[in-house]
Short mmCIF file of C-alpha atoms in Angstrom, two decimals:
data_model
loop_
_atom_site.label_atom_id
_atom_site.label_comp_id
_atom_site.label_asym_id
_atom_site.label_seq_id
_atom_site.Cartn_x
_atom_site.Cartn_y
_atom_site.Cartn_z
CA MET X 20 25.68 -20.22 -5.66
CA THR X 21 27.69 -19.01 -2.70
CA GLY X 22 24.72 -18.10 -0.54
CA LYS X 23 26.14 -14.62 -0.12
CA ILE X 24 24.13 -11.41 -0.41
CA ARG X 25 24.94 -10.07 -3.88
CA VAL X 26 25.25 -6.27 -3.79
CA LEU X 27 25.43 -3.71 -6.59
CA ILE X 28 26.69 -0.22 -5.60
CA VAL X 29 25.41 2.77 -7.58
CA ASP X 30 26.90 6.25 -7.05
CA ASP X 31 28.17 8.85 -9.50
CA ILE X 32 31.15 9.66 -7.25
CA ALA X 33 33.92 7.07 -7.52
CA GLU X 34 35.24 7.79 -4.03
CA SER X 35 31.82 7.16 -2.54
CA ARG X 36 31.50 3.85 -4.37
CA ASP X 37 34.95 2.77 -3.17
CA ASN X 38 34.21 3.78 0.43
CA VAL X 39 31.06 1.69 0.54
CA ALA X 40 32.87 -1.25 -1.03
CA LYS X 41 35.64 -0.98 1.59
CA LEU X 42 33.07 -1.04 4.39
CA LEU X 43 31.62 -4.28 3.04
CA ARG X 44 34.88 -5.94 1.96
CA PHE X 45 35.38 -8.05 5.09
CA GLU X 46 31.78 -9.13 5.62
CA PRO X 47 31.74 -12.90 4.95
CA ASP X 48 28.08 -13.01 3.90
CA ILE X 49 28.20 -10.09 1.44
CA GLU X 50 29.65 -10.02 -2.08
CA ILE X 51 30.09 -6.88 -4.20
CA VAL X 52 29.11 -8.01 -7.71
CA GLY X 53 29.41 -4.65 -9.46
CA MET X 54 29.49 -0.87 -9.31
CA ALA X 55 27.68 1.66 -11.48
CA GLU X 56 28.18 5.40 -11.87
CA SER X 57 24.78 6.37 -13.30
CA GLY X 58 21.12 5.43 -13.23
CA GLU X 59 21.30 4.16 -16.81
CA GLN X 60 24.26 1.92 -16.01
CA ALA X 61 22.52 0.68 -12.88
CA ILE X 62 19.57 -0.57 -14.93
CA GLU X 63 21.93 -2.32 -17.35
CA LEU X 64 24.04 -3.99 -14.67
CA ALA X 65 21.00 -4.98 -12.63
CA ALA X 66 19.69 -6.92 -15.62
CA GLN X 67 23.09 -8.54 -16.26
CA LEU X 68 24.12 -9.36 -12.70
CA ASP X 69 20.74 -9.95 -11.00
CA PRO X 70 21.91 -8.67 -7.57
CA GLY X 71 19.90 -9.31 -4.44
CA ILE X 72 20.49 -5.79 -3.10
CA ILE X 73 21.20 -2.49 -4.85
CA LEU X 74 22.68 0.40 -2.87
CA MET X 75 21.37 3.35 -4.89
CA ASP X 76 22.42 7.00 -4.55
CA VAL X 77 19.52 9.43 -5.00
CA ASN X 78 21.20 12.43 -6.63
CA MET X 79 23.05 11.62 -9.85
CA PRO X 80 23.41 13.56 -13.12
CA GLY X 81 21.16 12.36 -15.89
CA MET X 82 18.80 9.72 -14.57
CA ASP X 83 18.52 10.03 -10.79
CA GLY X 84 18.40 7.11 -8.39
CA ILE X 85 14.66 7.26 -7.79
CA THR X 86 13.86 7.02 -11.51
CA ALA X 87 16.34 4.17 -11.90
CA THR X 88 14.83 2.40 -8.89
CA SER X 89 11.34 2.67 -10.37
CA ARG X 90 12.45 1.12 -13.66
CA ILE X 91 14.43 -1.65 -11.99
CA HIS X 92 11.50 -2.42 -9.69
CA GLN X 93 9.18 -2.77 -12.69
CA ARG X 94 11.55 -5.15 -14.50
CA GLN X 95 13.04 -6.99 -11.51
CA PRO X 96 10.56 -6.70 -8.62
CA ASN X 97 12.53 -9.17 -6.50
CA THR X 98 15.70 -7.06 -6.46
CA ALA X 99 15.62 -4.94 -3.31
CA VAL X 100 16.85 -1.35 -3.42
CA ILE X 101 18.28 0.62 -0.49
CA MET X 102 18.44 4.35 -1.21
CA MET X 103 21.40 6.46 -0.09
CA SER X 104 21.30 10.25 0.13
CA VAL X 105 22.71 13.22 2.02
CA GLN X 106 19.21 14.67 1.90
CA ASN X 107 17.19 13.28 4.76
CA GLU X 108 14.08 14.99 3.47
CA GLU X 109 10.58 13.62 3.85
CA GLY X 110 9.85 14.28 0.19
CA SER X 111 12.83 12.22 -0.98
CA LEU X 112 11.90 9.39 1.35
CA ARG X 113 8.33 9.28 0.07
CA ARG X 114 9.37 9.35 -3.58
CA ALA X 115 11.91 6.58 -2.96
CA MET X 116 9.35 4.35 -1.28
CA MET X 117 6.82 5.01 -4.03
CA ALA X 118 9.46 3.96 -6.56
CA GLY X 119 9.89 0.62 -4.79
CA ALA X 120 12.83 1.16 -2.45
CA ARG X 121 12.88 -0.95 0.71
CA GLU X 122 14.94 1.33 3.00
CA PHE X 123 16.57 4.76 3.07
CA LEU X 124 20.08 5.45 4.43
CA SER X 125 21.16 9.02 5.20
CA LYS X 126 24.80 9.85 4.43
CA PRO X 127 27.12 9.63 6.22
CA PHE X 128 26.15 6.26 7.69
CA SER X 129 28.14 3.91 9.88
CA LEU X 130 29.25 0.38 9.04
CA ASP X 131 26.75 -1.01 11.56
CA GLU X 132 23.89 0.93 9.97
CA LEU X 133 24.87 -0.24 6.48
CA ILE X 134 25.27 -3.90 7.45
CA GLU X 135 22.06 -3.97 9.47
CA SER X 136 20.11 -2.45 6.60
CA ILE X 137 21.48 -4.88 4.01
CA ARG X 138 20.89 -7.96 6.13
CA HIS X 139 17.41 -6.86 7.20
CA VAL X 140 16.27 -6.08 3.66
CA ASN X 141 17.77 -9.33 2.37
CA GLN X 142 16.00 -11.34 5.08
CA VAL X 143 12.65 -9.79 4.23
CA ALA X 144 13.25 -10.34 0.50
CA GLN X 145 14.07 -14.01 1.08
CA GLN X 146 10.72 -14.54 2.79
CA THR X 147 8.87 -13.67 -0.42
CA ARG X 148 10.50 -16.48 -2.39
CA ARG X 149 9.14 -19.98 -2.85
CA VAL X 150 10.97 -23.06 -4.07
CA ASN X 151 9.54 -25.28 -6.79
CA PRO X 152 10.40 -28.80 -5.52
CA GLU X 153 9.98 -30.38 -8.96
CA GLN X 154 12.53 -28.21 -10.68
CA GLY X 155 14.55 -27.05 -7.68
CA GLN X 156 14.13 -23.47 -8.84
CA THR X 157 13.12 -20.36 -7.02
CA VAL X 158 9.70 -19.08 -8.09
CA TYR X 159 8.64 -15.51 -7.43
CA VAL X 160 4.93 -15.11 -6.86
CA GLN X 161 3.61 -11.86 -8.30
CA ALA X 162 0.12 -10.41 -8.33
CA GLY X 163 -1.58 -10.42 -11.71
CA PRO X 164 -2.29 -7.21 -13.61
CA ALA X 165 -4.86 -4.97 -11.96
CA ARG X 166 -7.07 -5.03 -15.07
CA ASN X 167 -7.61 -8.78 -14.73
CA ARG X 168 -8.99 -8.74 -11.22
CA LYS X 169 -12.60 -9.16 -10.22
CA ALA X 170 -12.82 -7.20 -6.98
CA THR X 171 -13.13 -3.45 -6.71
CA ILE X 172 -10.63 -2.29 -4.07
CA ILE X 173 -11.53 0.81 -2.06
CA SER X 174 -8.94 2.14 0.39
CA ALA X 175 -9.22 4.80 3.07
CA PHE X 176 -6.07 6.82 3.67
CA SER X 177 -4.91 9.75 5.75
CA LEU X 178 -1.50 11.01 6.75
CA LYS X 179 -2.99 12.04 10.09
CA GLY X 180 -4.20 9.50 12.62
CA GLY X 181 -7.42 9.83 14.56
CA VAL X 182 -9.59 11.12 11.72
CA GLY X 183 -12.02 8.17 11.86
CA ARG X 184 -10.64 6.13 8.98
CA SER X 185 -11.15 2.72 10.64
CA THR X 186 -14.70 3.41 11.82
CA MET X 187 -15.65 4.61 8.34
CA ILE X 188 -14.27 1.50 6.62
CA ALA X 189 -16.14 -0.89 8.94
CA ASN X 190 -19.48 0.87 8.52
CA LEU X 191 -19.01 1.47 4.80
CA ALA X 192 -18.30 -2.22 4.19
CA ILE X 193 -21.53 -3.20 5.94
CA ALA X 194 -23.46 -0.54 4.02
CA ILE X 195 -22.17 -1.88 0.71
CA ARG X 196 -23.07 -5.42 1.76
CA ASN X 197 -26.58 -4.35 2.80
CA GLN X 198 -27.16 -2.65 -0.54
CA ASN X 199 -25.69 -5.55 -2.50
CA PRO X 200 -26.64 -8.76 -0.64
CA ASP X 201 -25.57 -10.86 -3.62
CA LYS X 202 -22.04 -9.45 -3.51
CA GLU X 203 -19.10 -10.70 -1.45
CA VAL X 204 -17.49 -7.95 0.65
CA ALA X 205 -14.26 -8.09 2.65
CA ILE X 206 -12.19 -5.76 4.82
CA ILE X 207 -8.40 -5.84 4.95
CA ASP X 208 -6.95 -4.22 8.07
CA GLY X 209 -3.78 -2.84 6.53
CA ASN X 210 -2.69 -1.03 9.68
CA LEU X 211 -0.45 -3.94 10.61
CA LEU X 212 1.06 -2.34 13.70
CA HIS X 213 -2.05 -0.90 15.37
CA GLY X 214 -5.09 -2.22 13.53
CA ASP X 215 -8.50 -1.69 15.17
CA GLN X 216 -10.92 -3.51 12.88
CA SER X 217 -11.09 -6.54 15.20
CA VAL X 218 -12.19 -4.27 18.03
CA ILE X 219 -14.69 -2.30 15.97
CA LEU X 220 -16.27 -5.50 14.63
CA ASN X 221 -15.92 -7.40 17.93
CA ALA X 222 -13.98 -10.20 16.23
CA THR X 223 -12.79 -12.59 18.92
CA GLU X 224 -11.28 -15.28 16.68
CA GLN X 225 -7.49 -15.47 16.91
CA LYS X 226 -6.87 -15.35 13.17
CA SER X 227 -5.00 -12.67 11.27
CA ILE X 228 -2.77 -11.91 8.32
CA ALA X 229 0.15 -13.07 10.50
CA ASP X 230 -0.96 -16.62 9.66
CA VAL X 231 0.10 -15.92 6.08
CA MET X 232 3.71 -15.68 7.23
CA ARG X 233 3.57 -19.12 8.81
CA ASN X 234 2.10 -20.67 5.67
CA LEU X 235 3.62 -18.59 2.90
CA SER X 236 4.93 -21.56 0.92
CA ASN X 237 1.42 -23.07 0.80
CA LEU X 238 -0.57 -19.89 0.25
CA ASP X 239 -3.70 -20.45 -1.81
CA ARG X 240 -7.36 -19.47 -1.81
CA ASP X 241 -8.29 -22.16 0.71
CA LEU X 242 -5.69 -20.90 3.19
CA VAL X 243 -6.79 -17.30 2.73
CA THR X 244 -10.37 -18.40 3.35
CA ASP X 245 -9.34 -20.15 6.56
CA ILE X 246 -7.78 -17.00 8.05
CA LEU X 247 -10.74 -14.73 7.25
CA ILE X 248 -13.16 -13.86 10.05
CA THR X 249 -16.89 -13.80 9.27
CA HIS X 250 -18.88 -10.91 10.76
CA SER X 251 -22.58 -11.11 11.62
CA SER X 252 -23.32 -8.76 8.71
CA GLY X 253 -21.88 -11.25 6.24
CA ILE X 254 -18.69 -9.36 5.48
CA LYS X 255 -15.28 -11.02 5.91
CA LEU X 256 -12.33 -9.56 7.80
CA LEU X 257 -8.62 -10.11 7.25
CA ALA X 258 -7.49 -8.89 10.65
CA ALA X 259 -4.23 -7.17 11.51
CA PRO X 260 -1.68 -9.14 13.59
CA PRO X 261 -2.26 -9.24 17.35
CA ASP X 262 1.07 -7.53 18.05
CA ALA X 263 3.28 -4.97 16.31
CA GLN X 264 6.24 -7.34 16.17
CA SER X 265 4.31 -9.74 13.93
CA GLY X 266 3.12 -6.85 11.79
CA GLU X 267 6.67 -5.70 11.12
CA GLN X 268 7.44 -9.05 9.47
CA ILE X 269 4.86 -8.54 6.73
CA THR X 270 6.09 -6.88 3.56
CA GLY X 271 4.49 -5.33 0.53
CA GLU X 272 5.21 -8.52 -1.41
CA HIS X 273 3.33 -10.59 1.16
CA MET X 274 0.38 -8.23 0.80
CA ARG X 275 0.51 -8.53 -3.00
CA GLN X 276 0.28 -12.29 -2.71
CA VAL X 277 -2.74 -12.03 -0.42
CA LEU X 278 -4.43 -9.58 -2.80
CA GLN X 279 -3.73 -11.91 -5.70
CA HIS X 280 -6.09 -14.46 -4.13
CA MET X 281 -8.60 -12.16 -2.48
CA THR X 282 -9.33 -10.21 -5.66
CA THR X 283 -10.68 -13.42 -7.19
CA MET X 284 -12.81 -14.18 -4.12
CA PHE X 285 -14.69 -10.91 -3.54
CA ASP X 286 -16.64 -8.24 -5.38
CA TYR X 287 -15.57 -5.46 -3.02
CA ILE X 288 -12.49 -5.21 -0.82
CA LEU X 289 -12.32 -2.28 1.58
CA VAL X 290 -8.90 -1.46 3.01
CA ASP X 291 -8.02 0.32 6.22
CA THR X 292 -4.49 1.70 5.93
CA ARG X 293 -1.79 3.02 8.20
CA PRO X 294 -1.20 6.80 8.30
CA SER X 295 2.25 6.61 6.70
CA PHE X 296 4.01 5.84 3.43
CA ASP X 297 5.40 2.47 4.50
CA GLU X 298 5.84 -0.31 1.96
CA VAL X 299 2.63 -2.18 2.80
CA THR X 300 0.51 0.97 2.66
CA LEU X 301 1.98 1.95 -0.71
CA THR X 302 1.28 -1.54 -2.04
CA LEU X 303 -2.35 -1.33 -0.95
CA LEU X 304 -2.80 2.15 -2.42
CA ASP X 305 -1.17 1.16 -5.70
CA HIS X 306 -3.65 -1.72 -6.07
CA SER X 307 -6.69 0.37 -5.12
CA ASP X 308 -9.32 1.33 -7.67
CA LYS X 309 -10.59 4.10 -5.41
CA ILE X 310 -8.82 6.00 -2.63
CA LEU X 311 -10.93 7.82 -0.06
CA LEU X 312 -8.74 10.55 1.39
CA VAL X 313 -10.20 11.02 4.87
CA LEU X 314 -9.79 14.23 6.81
CA ASN X 315 -11.57 16.33 9.40
CA LEU X 316 -11.75 20.08 9.73
CA GLU X 317 -8.41 20.42 11.51
CA LEU X 318 -5.59 22.27 9.82
CA THR X 319 -3.17 19.38 10.48
CA ALA X 320 -5.47 16.94 8.67
CA ILE X 321 -6.00 19.36 5.79
CA LYS X 322 -2.23 19.83 5.51
CA GLY X 323 -1.68 16.05 5.37
CA ALA X 324 -4.34 15.68 2.66
CA LYS X 325 -2.70 18.42 0.62
CA GLN X 326 0.72 16.74 0.91
CA TYR X 327 -0.69 13.45 -0.39
CA LEU X 328 -2.48 15.12 -3.30
CA GLU X 329 0.67 17.02 -4.26
CA LEU X 330 2.69 13.81 -4.19
CA GLY X 331 0.16 12.05 -6.37
CA ASP X 332 0.25 14.91 -8.85
CA LEU X 333 4.07 14.82 -8.89
CA LEU X 334 4.03 11.12 -9.77
CA GLY X 335 1.36 11.55 -12.42
CA TYR X 336 -1.42 9.65 -10.64
CA ASP X 337 -4.92 9.90 -12.07
CA SER X 338 -6.79 12.33 -9.83
CA GLU X 339 -10.09 10.58 -10.56
CA ARG X 340 -9.01 7.73 -8.30
CA ILE X 341 -9.01 10.01 -5.27
CA SER X 342 -12.04 11.51 -3.53
CA LEU X 343 -12.24 13.50 -0.32
CA VAL X 344 -14.31 12.36 2.65
CA ILE X 345 -14.83 14.99 5.34
CA ASN X 346 -15.41 13.27 8.68
CA ARG X 347 -16.89 14.92 11.78
CA SER X 348 -18.10 17.81 9.67
CA THR X 349 -19.50 20.54 11.86
CA LEU X 350 -20.02 24.28 11.59
CA GLN X 351 -18.36 24.70 14.97
CA ALA X 352 -14.95 23.91 13.45
CA GLY X 353 -14.82 27.38 11.95
CA ILE X 354 -13.55 26.18 8.55
CA PRO X 355 -16.15 26.09 5.72
CA ILE X 356 -16.20 22.69 4.04
CA ASP X 357 -16.48 24.22 0.58
CA ASP X 358 -13.28 26.16 1.24
CA VAL X 359 -11.52 22.87 2.03
CA GLY X 360 -12.64 21.37 -1.27
CA ASN X 361 -11.55 24.44 -3.21
CA SER X 362 -8.20 24.57 -1.44
CA LEU X 363 -7.43 20.92 -2.09
CA LYS X 364 -8.93 21.01 -5.61
CA GLY X 365 -10.59 17.67 -4.95
CA THR X 366 -14.04 16.16 -5.14
CA ILE X 367 -15.80 15.89 -1.78
CA LEU X 368 -17.65 12.59 -2.07
CA ALA X 369 -19.13 12.57 1.45
CA ARG X 370 -19.55 14.76 4.52
CA LEU X 371 -19.93 12.56 7.59
CA PRO X 372 -21.67 14.33 10.49
CA ASP X 373 -20.12 14.55 13.93
CA GLU X 374 -21.83 12.10 16.32
CA PRO X 375 -19.13 11.38 18.92
CA LEU X 376 -21.22 9.71 21.65
CA PRO X 377 -23.07 7.18 19.41
CA VAL X 378 -19.81 6.34 17.65
CA MET X 379 -17.95 5.84 20.92
CA ARG X 380 -20.74 3.63 22.23
CA SER X 381 -20.79 1.55 19.04
CA ILE X 382 -17.03 0.97 19.24
CA ASN X 383 -17.12 0.04 22.92
CA GLU X 384 -20.01 -2.37 22.31
CA GLY X 385 -18.43 -3.84 19.18
CA VAL X 386 -21.52 -3.09 17.07
CA PRO X 387 -20.97 -0.65 14.16
CA ILE X 388 -23.32 2.31 14.26
CA ILE X 389 -24.89 1.36 10.94
CA GLN X 390 -26.23 -1.72 12.73
CA SER X 391 -26.93 -0.26 16.18
CA SER X 392 -28.46 3.04 14.92
CA PRO X 393 -29.40 2.53 11.26
CA MET X 394 -31.60 5.65 11.18
CA SER X 395 -28.95 8.03 12.56
CA ALA X 396 -27.68 10.84 10.37
CA LEU X 397 -24.22 9.24 10.26
CA SER X 398 -25.61 5.85 9.17
CA GLN X 399 -27.62 7.52 6.44
CA GLU X 400 -24.51 9.26 5.18
CA PHE X 401 -22.63 5.94 5.13
CA ASN X 402 -25.47 4.57 2.99
CA ARG X 403 -25.23 7.51 0.61
CA LEU X 404 -21.46 7.06 0.32
CA ALA X 405 -21.88 3.34 -0.41
CA ALA X 406 -24.44 4.13 -3.12
CA ALA X 407 -22.17 6.77 -4.67
CA LEU X 408 -19.26 4.34 -4.82
CA GLY X 409 -21.49 1.65 -6.31
CA LYS X 410 -22.66 4.08 -9.00
CA GLN X 411 -19.08 4.94 -9.91
CA VAL X 412 -18.18 1.26 -10.22
CA LEU X 413 -21.23 0.67 -12.43
CA GLU X 414 -20.28 3.58 -14.68
CA VAL X 415 -16.81 2.16 -15.15
CA GLN X 416 -18.18 -1.30 -15.95
CA GLU X 417 -20.65 0.14 -18.47
CA GLY X 418 -17.83 2.12 -20.03
CA GLU X 419 -15.85 -1.08 -20.44
CA GLU X 420 -18.75 -2.77 -22.21
CA THR X 421 -19.14 0.19 -24.57
CA VAL X 422 -15.46 0.09 -25.48
CA ALA X 423 -15.60 -3.68 -25.99
CA LEU X 424 -18.66 -3.41 -28.28
CA ALA X 425 -16.87 -0.75 -30.30
CA GLY X 426 -14.08 -3.23 -30.94
CA LYS X 427 -11.49 -1.19 -29.10
CA GLU X 428 -8.94 -2.37 -26.59
CA LYS X 429 -10.54 -3.02 -23.20
CA SER X 430 -9.08 -0.74 -20.56
CA GLY X 431 -10.53 -2.44 -17.49
CA LEU X 432 -10.34 -0.11 -14.49
CA GLY X 433 -7.58 1.84 -16.19
CA ARG X 434 -8.92 5.28 -15.42
CA TRP X 435 -8.61 4.52 -11.70
CA VAL X 436 -5.24 2.76 -11.82
CA PRO X 437 -2.10 4.87 -11.13
CA ARG X 438 -0.46 6.10 -14.30
CA ARG X 439 3.06 7.49 -14.24
CA LYS X 440 4.02 10.23 -16.64
CA SER X 441 6.38 9.11 -19.35
CA ASN X 442 9.96 10.29 -19.07
#
């Protein structure tokens, strides 16, 4: 082992491959281990050479770079892919990240941009590796299959900020706990740069997911338990880091490792996400049994919801995983709620009434409205949403038992897990 960053270059144009190789030729910490001219060849060489980084062109004849990235990521999840494309389009970026790419370089790029990207992605990838001291080998810790987990994971997502996603998750978690006192319920604040769950729940303890980074080599259930914050309602909170700089150090692989332990510790995990398609958010959504797509009656929020639904349809995701939650629903908005549901072709699972003053007061006091005003219309709607989600989970579990009794293969939560269309 030379300790160098092993790079595979993939581009259907020979001149482009050679130009990238020339840019990297004199970098002492980087080694070009191979070059491929197609997506199919990239998959083959990735398996043979086991590179640390793959520089992957998006547009290639035959199998494109995004499809190749998806297949490589499934087979070799510890090989990091950096996409390269002349198309700096939002759609291409989203598809690349969904396929497992770590970064996206727009052509033409400078030497500094290329080197910085390779070294940054390599550094992050190295942090997900653990060394087995008995054998002196590197061990990659991966989350187990979704069908083997115990917890039901419910995530709230929106491409638009300010729609009330965080407030909903906090109150919904408490509602689920109140209705199921024998169940263990946790919240993961997945908005690692600007998480608000600590404020909403008035959590003063200085513990967060950033502690995982400092103890990654010793991560186990006991450590995860130590960094969870207990709320007065009985729910647990895995708080976001106290500063954005710490949040930027956490990767999707770190989050997978945390989920690997937490799914065996809880019955329900509710996830607050960041309004973007960053790697951590995609990891959380991919592991979710149910995604609550939150929006209000603003055209910008409706547009963002439509973009997410179209992307999910493009990738072949099971639409039954996704339900719409209309927050701050009011007739004064001028947009009929039923028209929103018809336009988005989605199931509206809940319509949360607009109660701005009680909600603001509950946030400022650090007492969720479901505790401070349990008889309010909003609290009652949170209770109805919790009951509806519980019913859906029960139906899935009963369906599993029926399949098992029939002697058929058990599908677990398969109908909620993302399924990609076969190529």
